[in-house]
Amino acid sequence: MEIQILNLFGGDKAGQPGPNQNEGPDEVTSRLDTALTTIFNEDGKRTVLYYMTNKFNLSLQQASADPTKLERALTNLLGEVGWMVVKRAILEEFLDRKIAVHETDLVQRASLREAFGFVRGLSLPSLFKPL
């Protein structure tokens, strides 16, 4: 069971660490940037970041450190449905796995704080731990 989960999140069968273990805050910011670019494209991401900075006083680096503020800002900016679309893209980037469209409960329950911590090498997000 553990090998399947490691493979699901980027580890390999030889026991080598996946690309998302012990990466640190710069990796979190980079992955968040990539996720936002994936969902919005480069120009759209810059627009979203402009509004996050000017309307919500939240930079990309601050959002990387405080996912609760990120969620609040993007929910205000995009609405609940828009936020869920963005959150799904962020989770896919951070957890190195595709999330099926029908897995809306998983996206709603998932914690960005845990996903960001997973990239920092803290632990596997509880939503994906074996039972």
PDB file of C-alpha atoms in Angstrom:
ATOM      1  CA  MET A   1       0.000   0.000   0.000  1.00  0.00           C
ATOM      2  CA  GLU A   2       2.774   2.456   0.830  1.00  0.00           C
ATOM      3  CA  ILE A   3       4.551   1.891  -2.492  1.00  0.00           C
ATOM      4  CA  GLN A   4       1.348   2.695  -4.399  1.00  0.00           C
ATOM      5  CA  ILE A   5       0.912   5.948  -2.524  1.00  0.00           C
ATOM      6  CA  LEU A   6       4.542   6.944  -3.060  1.00  0.00           C
ATOM      7  CA  ASN A   7       4.186   6.204  -6.766  1.00  0.00           C
ATOM      8  CA  LEU A   8       0.956   8.167  -6.858  1.00  0.00           C
ATOM      9  CA  PHE A   9       2.736  11.208  -5.469  1.00  0.00           C
ATOM     10  CA  GLY A  10       5.979  10.974  -7.400  1.00  0.00           C
ATOM     11  CA  GLY A  11       8.219   8.475  -5.592  1.00  0.00           C
ATOM     12  CA  ASP A  12       9.785   5.645  -7.507  1.00  0.00           C
ATOM     13  CA  LYS A  13       9.928   1.930  -6.792  1.00  0.00           C
ATOM     14  CA  ALA A  14      13.602   1.995  -5.846  1.00  0.00           C
ATOM     15  CA  GLY A  15      12.809   4.017  -2.740  1.00  0.00           C
ATOM     16  CA  GLN A  16      14.259   7.236  -4.120  1.00  0.00           C
ATOM     17  CA  PRO A  17      12.473  10.300  -2.775  1.00  0.00           C
ATOM     18  CA  GLY A  18       9.960  11.918  -5.083  1.00  0.00           C
ATOM     19  CA  PRO A  19      10.542  15.385  -6.492  1.00  0.00           C
ATOM     20  CA  ASN A  20       8.340  16.938  -3.843  1.00  0.00           C
ATOM     21  CA  GLN A  21      10.059  15.920  -0.630  1.00  0.00           C
ATOM     22  CA  ASN A  22      11.937  18.482   1.468  1.00  0.00           C
ATOM     23  CA  GLU A  23      11.767  21.201  -1.175  1.00  0.00           C
ATOM     24  CA  GLY A  24      10.986  24.269   0.949  1.00  0.00           C
ATOM     25  CA  PRO A  25       9.148  27.555   0.498  1.00  0.00           C
ATOM     26  CA  ASP A  26      10.626  28.412  -2.911  1.00  0.00           C
ATOM     27  CA  GLU A  27       9.286  25.150  -4.326  1.00  0.00           C
ATOM     28  CA  VAL A  28       5.835  25.906  -2.894  1.00  0.00           C
ATOM     29  CA  THR A  29       5.834  29.331  -4.572  1.00  0.00           C
ATOM     30  CA  SER A  30       7.066  27.837  -7.843  1.00  0.00           C
ATOM     31  CA  ARG A  31       4.399  25.126  -7.864  1.00  0.00           C
ATOM     32  CA  LEU A  32       1.674  27.619  -6.987  1.00  0.00           C
ATOM     33  CA  ASP A  33       2.881  29.841  -9.834  1.00  0.00           C
ATOM     34  CA  THR A  34       2.806  26.862 -12.224  1.00  0.00           C
ATOM     35  CA  ALA A  35      -0.709  25.876 -11.129  1.00  0.00           C
ATOM     36  CA  LEU A  36      -2.018  29.409 -11.615  1.00  0.00           C
ATOM     37  CA  THR A  37      -0.374  29.626 -15.045  1.00  0.00           C
ATOM     38  CA  THR A  38      -1.909  26.277 -16.010  1.00  0.00           C
ATOM     39  CA  ILE A  39      -5.410  27.404 -15.145  1.00  0.00           C
ATOM     40  CA  PHE A  40      -5.263  31.055 -16.265  1.00  0.00           C
ATOM     41  CA  ASN A  41      -2.329  31.205 -18.789  1.00  0.00           C
ATOM     42  CA  GLU A  42       0.477  33.709 -18.197  1.00  0.00           C
ATOM     43  CA  ASP A  43      -1.526  36.899 -18.846  1.00  0.00           C
ATOM     44  CA  GLY A  44      -4.480  35.723 -16.799  1.00  0.00           C
ATOM     45  CA  LYS A  45      -2.197  34.747 -13.926  1.00  0.00           C
ATOM     46  CA  ARG A  46      -0.633  38.200 -13.926  1.00  0.00           C
ATOM     47  CA  THR A  47      -4.116  39.739 -13.791  1.00  0.00           C
ATOM     48  CA  VAL A  48      -5.154  37.501 -10.888  1.00  0.00           C
ATOM     49  CA  LEU A  49      -1.914  38.283  -9.053  1.00  0.00           C
ATOM     50  CA  TYR A  50      -2.441  42.006  -9.664  1.00  0.00           C
ATOM     51  CA  TYR A  51      -5.878  41.861  -8.022  1.00  0.00           C
ATOM     52  CA  MET A  52      -4.625  39.637  -5.214  1.00  0.00           C
ATOM     53  CA  THR A  53      -1.890  42.152  -4.476  1.00  0.00           C
ATOM     54  CA  ASN A  54      -3.914  45.348  -4.855  1.00  0.00           C
ATOM     55  CA  LYS A  55      -7.320  44.291  -3.572  1.00  0.00           C
ATOM     56  CA  PHE A  56      -6.332  41.714  -0.956  1.00  0.00           C
ATOM     57  CA  ASN A  57      -2.758  42.788  -0.123  1.00  0.00           C
ATOM     58  CA  LEU A  58      -1.524  39.259  -0.870  1.00  0.00           C
ATOM     59  CA  SER A  59       1.572  38.447  -2.917  1.00  0.00           C
ATOM     60  CA  LEU A  60       2.316  35.051  -4.429  1.00  0.00           C
ATOM     61  CA  GLN A  61       4.960  34.439  -1.744  1.00  0.00           C
ATOM     62  CA  GLN A  62       2.502  35.353   1.031  1.00  0.00           C
ATOM     63  CA  ALA A  63      -0.136  33.105  -0.532  1.00  0.00           C
ATOM     64  CA  SER A  64       2.413  30.280  -0.556  1.00  0.00           C
ATOM     65  CA  ALA A  65       2.963  30.756   3.170  1.00  0.00           C
ATOM     66  CA  ASP A  66      -0.709  31.250   4.074  1.00  0.00           C
ATOM     67  CA  PRO A  67      -3.086  29.173   1.931  1.00  0.00           C
ATOM     68  CA  THR A  68      -6.077  30.342   4.006  1.00  0.00           C
ATOM     69  CA  LYS A  69      -5.549  33.898   2.761  1.00  0.00           C
ATOM     70  CA  LEU A  70      -5.119  32.563  -0.770  1.00  0.00           C
ATOM     71  CA  GLU A  71      -8.440  30.731  -0.538  1.00  0.00           C
ATOM     72  CA  ARG A  72     -10.206  33.790   0.862  1.00  0.00           C
ATOM     73  CA  ALA A  73      -8.818  36.103  -1.828  1.00  0.00           C
ATOM     74  CA  LEU A  74      -9.533  33.802  -4.754  1.00  0.00           C
ATOM     75  CA  THR A  75     -13.008  32.912  -3.488  1.00  0.00           C
ATOM     76  CA  ASN A  76     -13.808  36.632  -3.282  1.00  0.00           C
ATOM     77  CA  LEU A  77     -12.333  37.196  -6.723  1.00  0.00           C
ATOM     78  CA  LEU A  78     -13.715  34.120  -8.531  1.00  0.00           C
ATOM     79  CA  GLY A  79     -16.651  32.865  -6.466  1.00  0.00           C
ATOM     80  CA  GLU A  80     -17.004  29.400  -4.937  1.00  0.00           C
ATOM     81  CA  VAL A  81     -17.185  27.506  -8.235  1.00  0.00           C
ATOM     82  CA  GLY A  82     -14.221  29.377  -9.700  1.00  0.00           C
ATOM     83  CA  TRP A  83     -12.210  28.764  -6.553  1.00  0.00           C
ATOM     84  CA  MET A  84     -12.931  25.012  -6.712  1.00  0.00           C
ATOM     85  CA  VAL A  85     -11.598  24.891 -10.291  1.00  0.00           C
ATOM     86  CA  VAL A  86      -8.428  26.712  -9.239  1.00  0.00           C
ATOM     87  CA  LYS A  87      -8.044  24.634  -6.074  1.00  0.00           C
ATOM     88  CA  ARG A  88      -8.268  21.434  -8.119  1.00  0.00           C
ATOM     89  CA  ALA A  89      -5.447  22.664 -10.399  1.00  0.00           C
ATOM     90  CA  ILE A  90      -3.350  23.640  -7.374  1.00  0.00           C
ATOM     91  CA  LEU A  91      -3.875  20.248  -5.736  1.00  0.00           C
ATOM     92  CA  GLU A  92      -2.952  18.442  -8.956  1.00  0.00           C
ATOM     93  CA  GLU A  93       0.289  20.422  -9.150  1.00  0.00           C
ATOM     94  CA  PHE A  94       1.178  19.885  -5.490  1.00  0.00           C
ATOM     95  CA  LEU A  95       0.226  16.237  -5.238  1.00  0.00           C
ATOM     96  CA  ASP A  96       1.579  15.222  -8.659  1.00  0.00           C
ATOM     97  CA  ARG A  97      -1.631  13.458  -9.636  1.00  0.00           C
ATOM     98  CA  LYS A  98      -4.665  14.138 -11.762  1.00  0.00           C
ATOM     99  CA  ILE A  99      -7.933  14.580  -9.899  1.00  0.00           C
ATOM    100  CA  ALA A 100     -10.940  13.307 -11.817  1.00  0.00           C
ATOM    101  CA  VAL A 101     -13.815  15.693 -12.423  1.00  0.00           C
ATOM    102  CA  HIS A 102     -16.134  13.503 -10.347  1.00  0.00           C
ATOM    103  CA  GLU A 103     -13.842  13.805  -7.286  1.00  0.00           C
ATOM    104  CA  THR A 104     -15.404  17.097  -6.169  1.00  0.00           C
ATOM    105  CA  ASP A 105     -15.669  15.903  -2.553  1.00  0.00           C
ATOM    106  CA  LEU A 106     -11.917  15.306  -2.494  1.00  0.00           C
ATOM    107  CA  VAL A 107     -11.254  18.861  -3.727  1.00  0.00           C
ATOM    108  CA  GLN A 108     -13.671  20.368  -1.203  1.00  0.00           C
ATOM    109  CA  ARG A 109     -12.183  18.452   1.733  1.00  0.00           C
ATOM    110  CA  ALA A 110      -8.541  18.816   0.730  1.00  0.00           C
ATOM    111  CA  SER A 111      -6.364  21.151   2.748  1.00  0.00           C
ATOM    112  CA  LEU A 112      -3.969  23.380   0.842  1.00  0.00           C
ATOM    113  CA  ARG A 113      -2.003  23.801   4.051  1.00  0.00           C
ATOM    114  CA  GLU A 114      -1.379  20.037   4.083  1.00  0.00           C
ATOM    115  CA  ALA A 115      -0.602  19.960   0.357  1.00  0.00           C
ATOM    116  CA  PHE A 116       1.884  22.810   0.740  1.00  0.00           C
ATOM    117  CA  GLY A 117       3.383  21.035   3.765  1.00  0.00           C
ATOM    118  CA  PHE A 118       3.689  17.839   1.733  1.00  0.00           C
ATOM    119  CA  VAL A 119       5.892  19.683  -0.772  1.00  0.00           C
ATOM    120  CA  ARG A 120       7.970  20.998   2.115  1.00  0.00           C
ATOM    121  CA  GLY A 121       8.484  17.364   3.172  1.00  0.00           C
ATOM    122  CA  LEU A 122       6.383  17.488   6.338  1.00  0.00           C
ATOM    123  CA  SER A 123       4.052  14.542   5.772  1.00  0.00           C
ATOM    124  CA  LEU A 124       1.577  12.966   3.416  1.00  0.00           C
ATOM    125  CA  PRO A 125      -1.703  14.915   3.377  1.00  0.00           C
ATOM    126  CA  SER A 126      -4.235  13.196   5.651  1.00  0.00           C
ATOM    127  CA  LEU A 127      -6.762  13.055   2.829  1.00  0.00           C
ATOM    128  CA  PHE A 128      -4.470  10.630   0.997  1.00  0.00           C
ATOM    129  CA  LYS A 129      -3.140   8.548   3.884  1.00  0.00           C
ATOM    130  CA  PRO A 130      -3.939   4.822   3.845  1.00  0.00           C
ATOM    131  CA  LEU A 131      -6.749   3.768   6.124  1.00  0.00           C
TER     132      LEU A 131
END
